[in-house]
Amino acid sequence: MNARTPAVARTPRVGLVAGGLGAYWPQFPDLLPQLRRSAARVSERMGAFDAEVVDAGFVSDAQEGAAAAEKLRAADCDLIVGFLTTYMTASMLVPVAQRSGAPVLLINLQPTASMDHAAFDTGQWLAYCGACPLPEMANAFERVGVPFRSVSGHLEDERAWDRIGRWIRAAGVRSVLRHGRHGLMGHLYPGMYDVSTDLTMVTGNLGGHLEVLEFDDLRVRVEKVSDAETDAKLAEARDVFDLADSVVDDDLRWAARVAVGLDGLVADFDLDSLAYYHRGLEGETHERLGAGMILGASLLTARGVPACGEYELRTSLAMLIADRLGAGGSFTELQALDFTAGVVEMGHDGPGHLAISERKPLLRGLGVYHGKRGWGVSVEFDVRHGPVTLVGLGQRRDGRYRLIAAEGEVVGGPLLRIGNTTSRVDFGRDPGEWTDAWSASGVGHHWALATGSLLPDLRALADLTGLDLVEVGA
């Protein structure tokens, strides 16, 4: 068997169209060249984002707007950006918004932060008039049933570009959810009602494809793993992790072998995420496979293919959201409350997101996995200290999904040494009161723990996907 690498993360496709009112061009000959220069600068800056940009050019009337709409429709964009360079009529952009099937972001970026009022004539002023049509667009979009969103600023306004980047990142997450392939292997952890997921509702709420896998899909691949492939994975593990004295060589080698098979499984099925669980019995093959997955699942998660245990499909999707926002996203649940220090301790046994560890992660050997059958090596670390965001994917009684989030800060302090990921999170309020509020959100007992302040990005994602966002505050 040849070692395979999981698929490269899908890049969002962003359409761009700039425009202005063609009646101005014969009246003010210098205006159109200036606006085209501004449009070229916007196209240049858009190209710096992690996205494929489809530039439909500059439109001056409704006919040209319709042609741009058809070009962007055919391009199957994940986001359309309309650049209002000066006043333009709604008839020039409504077709773009209606026909593309993608969310539309309008940007109003004037040439500089302010005009030279004493020196400017009418033509020069019109280059600063992109704000003028914004209310018209908002009104027209509302009446034709297209959600409206905009960013106003100037060409080199970094605050505006930060906001534009937020929408592009959100479009990227929406894209991977709509087009992603999500693996579900094994069976539900018995009794976990909150984890139980209707696969049709995943596609109904988010899009994407659900690939139902058997543990035998993993077994046959592990059986074909060569000694050389196992040795290479062992070398990788020793480079990535510190090893506790409790690690048993045979258990580590088995975990490395399973990790190679897991790489093959993810590549063969082109998976963007994976959730798994198998109960097992008396050390049979499938039990040993499930127990040996922690190393490989952690390495996959660090490479951008979130993998988590306990059949937690909605949490593997929450981890994918966090990862595509550049914030990691480690499989997490509540562990304990420290009322003395005023923090909530949270983490999980099994795999974690190695790329967001505070220090070099540790592999610890365990003779028993609590709450699960099997034994082997498990991952131990705390998430990088500083601001963090909890990201969960809840489900309402009517079947609709909602994003659930809270911001806090990971701080230092004592940690258990039991082969779990554990972080001490300060939410700026009594740990008991915060825990009650978080639990009342309907989040379920697992979520993704991600680095940084993600609420602005999650608000953009909620807007683009139509999901509700529940923010649990301090």
PDB file of C-alpha atoms in Angstrom, residues 36 40-41 52 104 131 148-149 158 178 199 212 214 232 244 273 305 343 370 386 395 420 466:
ATOM      1  CA  ARG A  36     -10.825  51.670 -13.699  1.00  0.00           C
ATOM      2  CA  ALA A  40      -7.677  47.319 -10.794  1.00  0.00           C
ATOM      3  CA  ARG A  41      -6.427  48.032  -7.281  1.00  0.00           C
ATOM      4  CA  GLU A  52      -9.720  32.138  -6.605  1.00  0.00           C
ATOM      5  CA  VAL A 104     -23.357  39.090  -2.655  1.00  0.00           C
ATOM      6  CA  ALA A 131     -21.765  55.506  -1.001  1.00  0.00           C
ATOM      7  CA  PHE A 148     -27.895  42.712   1.649  1.00  0.00           C
ATOM      8  CA  ARG A 149     -24.445  43.210   3.161  1.00  0.00           C
ATOM      9  CA  GLU A 158      -7.125  48.209   6.377  1.00  0.00           C
ATOM     10  CA  ARG A 178     -21.625  22.836   0.790  1.00  0.00           C
ATOM     11  CA  LEU A 199     -27.634  12.516   8.131  1.00  0.00           C
ATOM     12  CA  VAL A 212     -21.061   6.198   5.789  1.00  0.00           C
ATOM     13  CA  GLU A 214     -17.506   0.632   8.169  1.00  0.00           C
ATOM     14  CA  ALA A 232       7.961   6.322   8.657  1.00  0.00           C
ATOM     15  CA  ALA A 244       5.839   9.544  28.282  1.00  0.00           C
ATOM     16  CA  SER A 273     -13.765  15.467   8.155  1.00  0.00           C
ATOM     17  CA  VAL A 305      -8.948  17.056   8.274  1.00  0.00           C
ATOM     18  CA  VAL A 343     -11.868  28.934  35.438  1.00  0.00           C
ATOM     19  CA  HIS A 370     -12.172   5.614  30.583  1.00  0.00           C
ATOM     20  CA  GLY A 386      -4.671  33.485  25.110  1.00  0.00           C
ATOM     21  CA  GLN A 395     -29.872  21.368  16.567  1.00  0.00           C
ATOM     22  CA  ASN A 420      -6.401  13.962  28.003  1.00  0.00           C
ATOM     23  CA  GLY A 466     -28.658  31.290   7.079  1.00  0.00           C
TER      24      GLY A 466
END
